[in-house]
Structures are given as C-alpha cells and as structure tokens.
C-alpha cells in the first residue's frame, strides 16, 4: 500500500517537474525568437530606409535634369509658338515675322525680328503652317544661320482654292544658333485678321518649335 503511494508520488513529482521544465524551455526559446525578430526587423528597416533614400535621390536628380536638359542654367524647356496676326506680302530675302506670340518658354523667340535663338545646344523640332488665298503664291524657307541655309521649304502656287500647308523638321542647334523664315521669292501669306470663320480667326500661319533633347 505504502509502496503504491510512493510510486504515485514519484510519478507525479516527475510529471510536474517535466511540465515546469517544458514551460521554462518554451519561454526561453520565445524570448530568443523575439530578440532575433527584433534584430532582423531593425536590419530590414535600415536597409529599406537606405534604399528609399537612394531612390529619392535618383528621382530628384532625374527631375532636375529634365527641367534643365543641360548643365543647370535653364529651368524651362525652350518652346515657342507664334502666329501671323495680319496678311503679309514679302519679297526675296525678307524675314517673315510671326508677331502674335502664343508661347515663349525660355524666351528664345523674338517678335521684333522673327528669329528663334537656341538657348541651349540640342535637338530641336520646328513646325510651320502657312495659308494662301486663292490668288496667293509663296515660296518661303525655314533657315538656320543664314538666309540660304534652308532646313525646310514651303510653297504654294495660285489656285482657285484656299490652301494651308504644314511641314515639320528636326534639327540640331548649338546654343546661340538662329532659325527664322525667309521669303525665297515674292510671296503672299494669310494672317489671322479678317479671316474669322465661326469665330476661329487664329492659326492661318504660324511657326513653332521646341527642344526635344539637350546635349549632355
Ligand atoms: C499684298 O499685295 C497685293 C497685291 O499683290 C495687295 O492687293 C495686298 O493688299 C497686299 N497685302 C498686304 C498685307 O500688303
Ligand atoms: C483672284 O483673282 C481673280 C482674278 O484677278 C479675282 O477675280 C478674284 O476675286 C481673286 N480672288 C481673291 C480671293 O482675291
Ligand atoms: C550659310 O550656311 C551654310 C551652312 O553653315 C554654309 O555652308 C554657307 O556657306 C553659308 N552661306 C553664307 C552666304 O554665309
């Protein structure tokens, strides 16, 4: 009888001790895991913060190089558009001055002489549209640097119809290069005044251009 009780007591003691040991072991393991997790999280945060800072720096530098397209002198991409406000007759060698400025970012275009001066070196695109009345004739070139260095050419001959033609060119300019339109022979083109059709008088004849990409 006594022996049985002792055996039970021993078994109970063993079992109880085992429970305490297990709990202690799990708690230790949990603490270790928590500490490891905390450490990993700290390392991860440092790494991610570093990567975010790197990315932010890259975005900042991309943004500033886009605004500038150059070495930091400009804050705007050069772009202009100017229309002809009135009908115009011109003879050989005369400039066509588009006097109604619609846009002039970077101030490359001058309406006092009709010349666009490239503010920075790079690739530029120019587009021009010229309108002619039924009896009108024009031969007009877009030139670079001098009046015979043509980079685009537009013409219209007398017809029974009104006509409107456009052309587009892409060219490379050094900072300071001039581009303008010149009459190659006696020409007549139509401006905006007195040509209102349903209120849309603008844009019979115009010249526009912009920097596609600055050289680096
Ligand atoms: C242009 O010349 C034509 C004659 O060729 C004339 O009828 C017209 O009034 C002139 N236009 C301007 C704007 O000088
Ligand atoms: C074009 O010329 C013809 C003949 O000179 C004239 O009858 C006509 O009115 C002119 N048209 C325009 C739009 O000036
Ligand atoms: C005009 O410019 C072109 C290209 O730079 C050059 O070849 C030509 O000699 C120039 N003509 C005159 C008259 O300056």
Coordinates of N, CA and C and ligand atoms in Angstrom, one line a residue:
X1 N 0.8 -1.2 0.0 CA 0.0 0.0 0.0 C 0.9 1.3 0.0
X2 N 1.8 1.3 0.9 CA 2.7 2.5 1.0 C 3.6 2.6 -0.2
X3 N 4.0 1.4 -0.7 CA 4.8 1.4 -1.9 C 4.1 2.1 -3.1
X4 N 2.8 1.7 -3.2 CA 2.0 2.2 -4.3 C 1.9 3.7 -4.3
X5 N 1.6 4.2 -3.0 CA 1.5 5.7 -2.8 C 2.8 6.4 -3.2
X6 N 3.9 5.8 -2.7 CA 5.3 6.4 -3.0 C 5.5 6.5 -4.6
X7 N 5.1 5.3 -5.2 CA 5.3 5.3 -6.7 C 4.5 6.4 -7.4
X8 N 3.2 6.5 -6.9 CA 2.4 7.6 -7.4 C 3.0 8.9 -7.2
X9 N 3.5 9.1 -5.9 CA 4.1 10.4 -5.6 C 5.3 10.7 -6.5
X10 N 6.1 9.7 -6.7 CA 7.3 9.9 -7.5 C 6.9 10.2 -9.0
X11 N 5.8 9.4 -9.5 CA 5.4 9.7 -10.9 C 4.9 11.1 -11.0
X12 N 4.1 11.6 -10.0 CA 3.5 12.9 -10.0 C 4.6 14.0 -10.0
X13 N 5.6 13.7 -9.1 CA 6.7 14.7 -9.0 C 7.4 14.8 -10.3
X14 N 7.7 13.7 -10.9 CA 8.4 13.6 -12.2 C 7.6 14.4 -13.3
X15 N 6.3 14.1 -13.3 CA 5.5 14.7 -14.3 C 5.4 16.2 -14.1
X16 N 5.2 16.6 -12.8 CA 5.1 18.0 -12.5 C 6.4 18.8 -12.9
X17 N 7.5 18.2 -12.5 CA 8.8 18.8 -12.8 C 9.0 19.0 -14.3
X18 N 8.6 17.9 -15.0 CA 8.7 18.0 -16.5 C 7.9 19.1 -17.1
X19 N 6.7 19.4 -16.6 CA 5.9 20.5 -17.0 C 6.6 21.8 -16.9
X20 N 7.1 22.0 -15.7 CA 7.8 23.3 -15.3 C 9.0 23.5 -16.3
X21 N 9.7 22.4 -16.5 CA 10.9 22.4 -17.4 C 10.5 22.8 -18.8
X22 N 9.4 22.2 -19.3 CA 8.9 22.5 -20.7 C 8.5 23.9 -20.8
X23 N 7.8 24.4 -19.8 CA 7.3 25.8 -19.9 C 8.5 26.8 -19.9
X24 N 9.5 26.5 -19.0 CA 10.7 27.3 -19.0 C 11.4 27.3 -20.3
X25 N 11.6 26.1 -20.9 CA 12.3 26.0 -22.2 C 11.6 26.8 -23.3
X26 N 10.2 26.7 -23.4 CA 9.5 27.4 -24.4 C 9.6 28.9 -24.2
X27 N 9.5 29.3 -23.0 CA 9.6 30.8 -22.7 C 11.0 31.3 -23.2
X28 N 12.0 30.5 -22.9 CA 13.4 31.0 -23.3 C 13.5 31.0 -24.8
X29 N 12.9 30.0 -25.5 CA 13.0 29.9 -26.9 C 12.2 31.1 -27.5
X30 N 11.1 31.4 -26.9 CA 10.3 32.5 -27.4 C 11.0 33.8 -27.3
X31 N 11.7 34.0 -26.1 CA 12.4 35.2 -25.9 C 13.5 35.4 -26.9
X32 N 14.2 34.2 -27.2 CA 15.3 34.3 -28.2 C 14.7 34.6 -29.6
X33 N 13.6 34.0 -29.9 CA 13.0 34.3 -31.2 C 12.6 35.8 -31.3
X34 N 12.0 36.3 -30.2 CA 11.6 37.7 -30.2 C 12.7 38.6 -30.4
X35 N 13.8 38.3 -29.7 CA 15.0 39.1 -29.8 C 15.6 39.1 -31.3
X36 N 15.6 37.8 -31.9 CA 16.0 37.7 -33.2 C 15.2 38.5 -34.2
X37 N 13.8 38.4 -33.9 CA 12.9 39.1 -34.8 C 13.1 40.6 -34.8
X38 N 13.4 41.1 -33.5 CA 13.6 42.5 -33.4 C 14.8 43.0 -34.1
X39 N 15.9 42.1 -34.0 CA 17.1 42.4 -34.7 C 17.0 42.4 -36.2
X40 N 16.3 41.4 -36.7 CA 16.0 41.3 -38.1 C 15.2 42.5 -38.7
X41 N 14.2 42.8 -37.8 CA 13.4 44.0 -38.2 C 14.2 45.3 -38.3
X42 N 15.1 45.4 -37.3 CA 15.9 46.6 -37.3 C 16.8 46.7 -38.5
X43 N 17.4 45.5 -38.8 CA 18.3 45.4 -40.0 C 17.5 45.7 -41.3
X44 N 16.3 45.2 -41.4 CA 15.4 45.4 -42.5 C 15.1 46.8 -42.7
X45 N 14.8 47.5 -41.5 CA 14.4 48.9 -41.6 C 15.5 49.7 -42.1
X46 N 16.7 49.4 -41.6 CA 17.9 50.2 -42.0 C 18.1 50.0 -43.5
X47 N 18.0 48.8 -44.0 CA 18.2 48.5 -45.4 C 17.1 49.2 -46.3
X48 N 15.9 49.1 -45.9 CA 14.8 49.7 -46.7 C 14.9 51.2 -46.7
X49 N 15.2 51.8 -45.5 CA 15.4 53.3 -45.4 C 16.5 53.7 -46.4
X50 N 17.6 52.9 -46.4 CA 18.7 53.3 -47.3 C 18.2 53.2 -48.7
X51 N 17.5 52.2 -49.1 CA 17.0 52.1 -50.5 C 16.1 53.2 -50.9
X52 N 15.2 53.5 -50.0 CA 14.2 54.6 -50.2 C 15.0 55.9 -50.4
X53 N 16.0 56.2 -49.6 CA 16.8 57.4 -49.8 C 17.5 57.4 -51.1
X54 N 18.1 56.2 -51.5 CA 18.7 56.1 -52.8 C 17.8 56.5 -53.9
X55 N 16.6 55.8 -53.9 CA 15.5 56.1 -54.9 C 15.1 57.5 -55.0
X56 N 14.9 58.1 -53.8 CA 14.5 59.5 -53.7 C 15.6 60.4 -54.4
X57 N 16.9 60.1 -54.1 CA 18.0 60.9 -54.7 C 17.9 60.7 -56.2
X58 N 17.7 59.5 -56.7 CA 17.7 59.3 -58.2 C 16.5 60.1 -58.8
X59 N 15.3 60.0 -58.2 CA 14.2 60.7 -58.7 C 14.5 62.2 -58.7
X60 N 15.1 62.8 -57.7 CA 15.4 64.2 -57.6 C 16.3 64.6 -58.7
X61 N 17.4 63.7 -58.9 CA 18.3 64.1 -60.0 C 17.7 64.0 -61.3
X62 N 16.8 63.0 -61.6 CA 16.1 62.9 -62.9 C 15.3 64.1 -63.1
X63 N 14.5 64.5 -62.1 CA 13.6 65.6 -62.2 C 14.4 66.9 -62.5
X64 N 15.5 67.1 -61.9 CA 16.2 68.3 -62.1 C 16.9 68.3 -63.5
X65 N 17.3 67.1 -64.0 CA 18.0 67.1 -65.3 C 16.9 67.2 -66.4
X66 N 15.6 66.8 -66.1 CA 14.6 67.0 -67.1 C 14.2 68.5 -67.2
X67 N 14.0 69.1 -66.1 CA 13.7 70.5 -66.1 C 14.7 71.3 -66.8
X68 N 15.9 70.9 -66.7 CA 17.0 71.7 -67.2 C 17.5 71.2 -68.6
X69 N 17.7 69.9 -68.8 CA 18.1 69.3 -70.0 C 19.5 69.9 -70.4
X70 N 20.3 70.3 -69.4 CA 21.5 71.0 -69.7 C 22.4 70.9 -68.5
X71 N 23.1 72.0 -68.2 CA 24.0 72.0 -67.1 C 23.6 72.9 -65.9
X72 N 22.3 73.1 -65.8 CA 21.8 73.8 -64.7 C 21.4 75.3 -64.9
X73 N 21.6 75.8 -66.2 CA 21.4 77.2 -66.4 C 19.9 77.5 -66.6
X74 N 19.1 76.5 -67.2 CA 17.7 76.7 -67.5 C 16.8 76.0 -66.6
X75 N 15.7 76.6 -66.3 CA 14.7 76.0 -65.5 C 13.5 75.6 -66.4
X76 N 13.5 76.0 -67.7 CA 12.4 75.6 -68.5 C 12.9 75.0 -69.8
X77 N 12.1 74.1 -70.4 CA 12.4 73.5 -71.7 C 12.1 74.6 -72.7
X78 N 13.0 75.1 -73.6 CA 12.7 76.1 -74.6 C 11.5 75.6 -75.5
X79 N 10.5 76.4 -75.7 CA 9.4 76.1 -76.5 C 8.7 77.4 -76.9
X80 N 8.3 77.5 -78.2 CA 7.6 78.7 -78.6 C 6.6 78.4 -79.6
X81 N 5.7 79.3 -79.8 CA 4.7 79.3 -80.9 C 4.3 80.7 -81.1
X82 N 4.3 81.1 -82.4 CA 3.9 82.5 -82.8 C 3.2 82.5 -84.1
X83 N 2.1 83.3 -84.1 CA 1.2 83.3 -85.3 C 1.4 84.6 -86.0
X84 N 0.9 84.7 -87.2 CA 0.9 85.9 -88.0 C -0.4 86.6 -87.8
X85 N -0.4 87.8 -87.3 CA -1.7 88.5 -87.0 C -2.4 89.0 -88.2
X86 N -1.6 89.5 -89.2 CA -2.1 90.1 -90.4 C -1.6 89.4 -91.7
X87 N -2.3 89.6 -92.8 CA -1.8 89.1 -94.1 C -0.4 89.8 -94.4
X88 N 0.4 89.1 -95.1 CA 1.7 89.6 -95.3 C 2.2 89.4 -96.7
X89 N 2.7 90.4 -97.3 CA 3.4 90.3 -98.6 C 4.9 90.4 -98.3
X90 N 5.7 89.6 -98.9 CA 7.2 89.8 -98.8 C 7.9 89.5 -100.0
X91 N 9.1 90.1 -100.1 CA 9.9 89.9 -101.3 C 11.2 89.1 -100.9
X92 N 11.9 88.6 -101.9 CA 13.1 87.8 -101.7 C 14.0 88.3 -100.6
X93 N 14.3 87.5 -99.7 CA 15.3 87.9 -98.6 C 14.7 88.5 -97.4
X94 N 13.4 88.8 -97.5 CA 12.7 89.4 -96.3 C 12.3 88.3 -95.3
X95 N 12.4 88.6 -94.0 CA 12.0 87.7 -93.0 C 10.5 87.7 -92.8
X96 N 9.9 86.6 -92.4 CA 8.5 86.5 -92.0 C 8.5 86.6 -90.5
X97 N 7.9 87.7 -90.0 CA 7.9 87.9 -88.6 C 6.5 87.5 -88.0
X98 N 6.5 86.4 -87.3 CA 5.3 85.9 -86.7 C 5.1 86.8 -85.4
X99 N 4.2 87.7 -85.4 CA 4.2 88.7 -84.4 C 3.3 88.4 -83.2
X100 N 2.4 87.4 -83.3 CA 1.5 87.1 -82.2 C 2.0 85.9 -81.4
X101 N 2.7 86.2 -80.4 CA 3.3 85.1 -79.6 C 2.3 84.4 -78.7
X102 N 2.2 83.1 -78.9 CA 1.2 82.3 -78.1 C 1.9 81.7 -76.9
X103 N 3.2 81.4 -77.1 CA 4.0 80.7 -76.0 C 5.5 81.1 -76.3
X104 N 6.2 81.3 -75.2 CA 7.6 81.6 -75.5 C 8.4 81.2 -74.2
X105 N 8.5 79.9 -73.9 CA 9.2 79.5 -72.7 C 10.7 79.5 -73.0
X106 N 11.4 80.1 -72.1 CA 12.9 80.2 -72.4 C 13.2 81.5 -73.2
X107 N 12.2 82.2 -73.6 CA 12.4 83.5 -74.4 C 13.3 83.3 -75.6
X108 N 13.3 82.2 -76.3 CA 14.2 82.0 -77.4 C 13.7 82.8 -78.6
X109 N 12.4 83.0 -78.7 CA 11.8 83.7 -79.9 C 11.6 85.2 -79.7
X110 N 12.0 85.9 -80.7 CA 11.8 87.4 -80.7 C 10.8 87.8 -81.7
X111 N 9.7 88.5 -81.3 CA 8.8 89.0 -82.3 C 9.2 90.3 -82.9
X112 N 10.3 90.9 -82.5 CA 10.8 92.1 -83.1 C 11.5 91.8 -84.5
X113 N 12.1 90.6 -84.6 CA 12.7 90.2 -85.9 C 12.3 88.8 -86.4
X114 N 11.5 88.1 -85.6 CA 11.1 86.8 -86.1 C 12.1 85.7 -86.0
X115 N 13.2 85.9 -85.2 CA 14.3 85.0 -85.1 C 14.1 84.2 -83.8
X116 N 14.3 82.8 -83.9 CA 14.4 82.0 -82.7 C 15.9 81.7 -82.5
X117 N 16.4 82.0 -81.3 CA 17.8 81.8 -81.0 C 17.8 80.7 -79.9
X118 N 18.5 79.6 -80.3 CA 18.6 78.4 -79.4 C 19.2 78.8 -78.0
X119 N 18.4 78.7 -77.0 CA 19.0 79.0 -75.6 C 20.1 78.0 -75.2
X120 N 19.9 76.7 -75.7 CA 21.0 75.7 -75.3 C 21.2 74.8 -76.5
X121 N 22.3 74.1 -76.5 CA 22.6 73.1 -77.5 C 21.8 71.9 -77.4
X122 N 21.3 71.4 -78.5 CA 20.5 70.2 -78.5 C 19.7 70.0 -79.8
X123 N 18.8 69.0 -79.7 CA 18.0 68.6 -80.9 C 16.6 69.3 -80.8
X124 N 16.2 70.0 -81.8 CA 15.0 70.8 -81.8 C 14.1 70.4 -82.9
X125 N 12.8 70.6 -82.7 CA 11.8 70.3 -83.7 C 11.1 71.6 -84.0
X126 N 10.8 71.9 -85.3 CA 10.1 73.0 -85.8 C 9.0 72.6 -86.7
X127 N 7.8 73.3 -86.5 CA 6.7 73.1 -87.3 C 6.2 74.4 -87.8
X128 N 5.8 74.5 -89.1 CA 5.2 75.7 -89.6 C 4.0 75.4 -90.5
X129 N 3.0 76.3 -90.4 CA 1.8 76.2 -91.2 C 1.7 77.5 -91.9
X130 N 1.5 77.5 -93.3 CA 1.3 78.8 -94.0 C 0.0 78.6 -94.8
X131 N -0.8 79.7 -94.8 CA -2.1 79.7 -95.6 C -2.0 80.7 -96.7
X132 N -2.6 80.3 -97.8 CA -2.6 81.1 -99.0 C -4.1 81.3 -99.5
X133 N -4.4 82.5 -100.0 CA -5.7 82.7 -100.5 C -5.7 82.2 -102.0
X134 N -6.8 82.2 -102.7 CA -6.9 81.6 -104.0 C -5.9 82.2 -105.0
X135 N -5.6 83.4 -104.9 CA -4.6 84.0 -105.8 C -3.2 84.1 -105.2
X136 N -3.1 83.6 -104.1 CA -1.8 83.8 -103.4 C -0.7 82.8 -103.9
X137 N 0.5 83.2 -103.8 CA 1.7 82.4 -104.1 C 2.7 82.6 -103.1
X138 N 3.3 81.6 -102.6 CA 4.5 81.8 -101.7 C 5.6 80.8 -101.9
X139 N 6.8 81.2 -101.7 CA 8.0 80.3 -101.6 C 8.7 80.8 -100.4
X140 N 8.7 80.1 -99.3 CA 9.2 80.5 -98.1 C 10.0 79.4 -97.4
X141 N 11.2 79.7 -96.9 CA 12.1 78.7 -96.3 C 12.3 78.9 -94.9
X142 N 12.5 77.8 -94.2 CA 13.0 77.9 -92.8 C 14.5 77.8 -92.9
X143 N 15.2 78.7 -92.3 CA 16.7 78.7 -92.5 C 17.4 78.8 -91.1
X144 N 18.6 78.3 -91.2 CA 19.5 78.3 -90.0 C 20.8 79.0 -90.2
X145 N 21.0 80.0 -89.5 CA 22.3 80.7 -89.5 C 22.4 81.8 -90.6
X146 N 22.0 81.5 -91.8 CA 22.0 82.5 -92.9 C 20.8 82.2 -93.8
X147 N 20.5 83.2 -94.6 CA 19.3 83.2 -95.4 C 19.2 82.1 -96.5
X148 N 20.4 81.5 -96.8 CA 20.4 80.5 -97.9 C 20.6 79.1 -97.3
X149 N 20.8 79.0 -96.0 CA 21.0 77.6 -95.4 C 19.6 77.1 -95.0
X150 N 18.9 76.5 -96.0 CA 17.5 76.1 -95.8 C 17.4 74.8 -95.0
X151 N 16.5 74.7 -94.1 CA 16.3 73.4 -93.4 C 14.9 72.9 -93.6
X152 N 14.0 73.8 -94.2 CA 12.7 73.4 -94.6 C 12.2 74.3 -95.7
X153 N 11.3 73.9 -96.5 CA 10.8 74.7 -97.6 C 9.3 74.5 -97.8
X154 N 8.6 75.7 -98.0 CA 7.2 75.6 -98.2 C 6.8 76.4 -99.4
X155 N 5.9 75.9 -100.2 CA 5.4 76.7 -101.3 C 4.0 76.5 -101.6
X156 N 3.4 77.5 -102.3 CA 2.0 77.4 -102.8 C 1.9 78.2 -104.1
X157 N 1.2 77.7 -105.0 CA 1.0 78.5 -106.3 C -0.5 78.8 -106.4
X158 N -0.7 79.9 -107.1 CA -2.1 80.3 -107.3 C -3.0 79.2 -107.7
X159 N -4.1 79.1 -107.0 CA -5.1 78.1 -107.4 C -6.4 78.7 -107.3
X160 N -7.5 78.0 -107.5 CA -8.8 78.6 -107.3 C -9.2 78.3 -105.8
X161 N -8.4 77.6 -105.0 CA -8.7 77.3 -103.7 C -7.9 78.0 -102.6
X162 N -8.4 78.1 -101.5 CA -7.6 78.5 -100.3 C -6.8 77.3 -100.0
X163 N -5.5 77.5 -99.6 CA -4.7 76.3 -99.2 C -4.0 76.6 -97.9
X164 N -3.7 75.5 -97.2 CA -3.0 75.6 -96.0 C -2.0 74.4 -95.9
X165 N -0.8 74.6 -95.8 CA 0.2 73.5 -95.8 C 1.1 73.6 -94.5
X166 N 1.6 72.5 -94.1 CA 2.5 72.4 -93.0 C 3.7 71.6 -93.3
X167 N 4.7 71.8 -92.5 CA 5.9 70.9 -92.6 C 6.5 70.9 -91.2
X168 N 7.3 69.8 -91.0 CA 7.9 69.6 -89.7 C 9.4 69.2 -89.9
X169 N 10.3 69.8 -89.2 CA 11.7 69.3 -89.3 C 12.3 69.1 -87.9
X170 N 13.3 68.3 -87.8 CA 14.0 68.1 -86.6 C 15.5 68.4 -87.0
X171 N 16.1 69.2 -86.2 CA 17.5 69.6 -86.5 C 18.3 69.8 -85.2
X172 N 19.6 69.8 -85.4 CA 20.4 70.1 -84.2 C 20.9 71.5 -84.2
X173 N 20.9 72.2 -83.1 CA 21.3 73.6 -83.0 C 22.3 73.7 -81.8
X174 N 23.3 74.5 -82.1 CA 24.2 74.9 -81.0 C 23.6 76.1 -80.3
X175 N 23.9 76.2 -79.0 CA 23.4 77.4 -78.3 C 23.8 78.7 -79.0
X176 N 22.8 79.6 -79.3 CA 23.1 80.8 -80.0 C 22.8 80.7 -81.5
X177 N 22.6 79.5 -82.0 CA 22.2 79.4 -83.4 C 20.9 80.1 -83.7
X178 N 20.7 80.7 -84.8 CA 19.4 81.4 -85.2 C 18.7 80.6 -86.2
X179 N 17.4 80.6 -86.1 CA 16.5 80.0 -87.0 C 15.3 81.0 -87.3
X180 N 15.0 81.2 -88.6 CA 13.9 82.0 -89.0 C 13.3 81.6 -90.3
X181 N 12.3 82.3 -90.7 CA 11.6 82.0 -92.0 C 11.9 83.2 -93.0
X182 N 12.2 82.9 -94.2 CA 12.6 83.9 -95.1 C 11.9 83.7 -96.5
X183 N 11.5 84.8 -97.1 CA 10.8 84.7 -98.4 C 11.9 84.4 -99.5
X184 N 11.7 83.3 -100.2 CA 12.7 83.0 -101.2 C 12.4 83.7 -102.5
X185 N 11.1 84.0 -102.7 CA 10.7 84.9 -103.9 C 9.4 85.7 -103.4
X186 N 8.9 86.6 -104.2 CA 7.8 87.3 -103.8 C 6.6 86.4 -103.3
X187 N 6.1 86.7 -102.2 CA 5.2 85.8 -101.5 C 4.0 86.6 -100.9
X188 N 2.9 85.9 -100.7 CA 1.8 86.4 -100.0 C 1.2 85.3 -99.1
X189 N 1.2 85.6 -97.8 CA 0.6 84.6 -96.9 C -0.5 85.3 -96.0
X190 N -1.4 84.5 -95.6 CA -2.6 85.0 -94.8 C -2.3 84.9 -93.3
X191 N -2.7 86.0 -92.7 CA -2.6 86.1 -91.2 C -4.0 85.8 -90.6
X192 N -4.1 86.2 -89.3 CA -5.3 85.9 -88.6 C -6.5 86.9 -88.8
X193 N -6.1 88.2 -89.0 CA -7.1 89.2 -89.1 C -8.0 89.1 -90.3
X194 N -9.2 89.4 -90.2 CA -10.2 89.4 -91.2 C -10.5 88.0 -91.8
X195 N -10.1 87.0 -91.1 CA -10.4 85.6 -91.7 C -11.2 84.8 -90.7
X196 N -12.0 85.4 -89.9 CA -12.7 84.7 -88.9 C -13.8 83.8 -89.6
X197 N -13.7 82.5 -89.3 CA -14.7 81.6 -89.7 C -15.2 80.9 -88.5
X198 N -16.5 81.2 -88.2 CA -17.1 80.7 -87.0 C -16.3 81.1 -85.8
X199 N -15.7 82.3 -85.8 CA -15.0 82.9 -84.7 C -13.6 82.4 -84.6
X200 N -13.2 81.4 -85.5 CA -11.8 80.9 -85.4 C -10.9 81.6 -86.3
X201 N -10.4 82.8 -85.9 CA -9.5 83.6 -86.8 C -8.1 83.2 -86.7
X202 N -7.7 82.6 -85.6 CA -6.3 82.3 -85.4 C -5.8 81.1 -86.2
X203 N -4.5 81.1 -86.3 CA -3.7 79.9 -86.8 C -3.8 79.7 -88.3
X204 N -3.9 80.8 -89.1 CA -3.8 80.6 -90.5 C -2.3 80.4 -90.9
X205 N -1.4 81.1 -90.2 CA 0.0 80.9 -90.5 C 0.8 81.0 -89.2
X206 N 1.6 80.1 -88.9 CA 2.3 80.1 -87.6 C 3.6 79.3 -87.7
X207 N 4.5 79.6 -86.7 CA 5.7 78.9 -86.6 C 5.9 78.5 -85.1
X208 N 6.3 77.2 -84.9 CA 6.5 76.8 -83.5 C 7.7 75.9 -83.5
X209 N 8.3 75.8 -82.3 CA 9.5 75.0 -82.1 C 9.7 74.7 -80.7
X210 N 10.5 73.6 -80.4 CA 10.8 73.3 -79.0 C 12.0 72.3 -79.0
X211 N 12.6 72.3 -77.8 CA 13.8 71.5 -77.6 C 13.3 70.1 -77.4
X212 N 13.8 69.1 -78.2 CA 13.4 67.7 -78.0 C 14.3 67.1 -76.9
X213 N 15.6 67.4 -77.0 CA 16.5 66.9 -76.0 C 17.8 67.7 -76.0
X214 N 18.3 68.1 -74.9 CA 19.5 68.9 -74.8 C 20.7 67.9 -74.8
X215 N 21.8 68.4 -75.3 CA 23.1 67.6 -75.3 C 23.6 67.6 -73.9
X216 N 24.2 66.5 -73.5 CA 24.8 66.5 -72.2 C 26.3 66.5 -72.2
Ligands
LIG1 C1 -0.2 92.3 -100.9 O1 -0.1 92.6 -102.3 C2 -1.4 92.5 -103.0 C3 -1.1 92.8 -104.5 O2 -0.2 91.8 -104.9 C4 -2.3 93.6 -102.4 O3 -3.6 93.5 -103.1 C5 -2.5 93.4 -100.9 O4 -3.2 94.4 -100.4 C6 -1.1 93.3 -100.2 N1 -1.3 92.9 -98.9 C7 -0.7 93.5 -97.9 C8 -1.0 93.0 -96.5 O5 0.1 94.4 -98.0
LIG2 C1 -8.3 86.2 -107.6 O1 -8.1 86.8 -108.8 C2 -9.2 86.9 -109.7 C3 -8.8 87.5 -111.0 O2 -7.8 88.5 -110.8 C4 -10.3 87.8 -109.0 O3 -11.4 87.8 -109.8 C5 -10.6 87.2 -107.6 O4 -11.5 88.0 -106.9 C6 -9.4 86.9 -106.8 N1 -9.7 86.2 -105.6 C7 -9.3 86.6 -104.4 C8 -9.8 85.7 -103.3 O5 -8.7 87.6 -104.2
LIG3 C1 25.3 79.5 -94.9 O1 25.5 78.5 -94.0 C2 25.9 77.3 -94.6 C3 25.9 76.2 -93.5 O2 26.6 76.6 -92.4 C4 27.3 77.5 -95.2 O3 27.7 76.3 -95.9 C5 27.2 78.6 -96.2 O4 28.5 78.9 -96.7 C6 26.6 79.9 -95.6 N1 26.4 80.8 -96.6 C7 26.6 82.1 -96.4 C8 26.3 83.0 -97.6 O5 27.1 82.5 -95.4

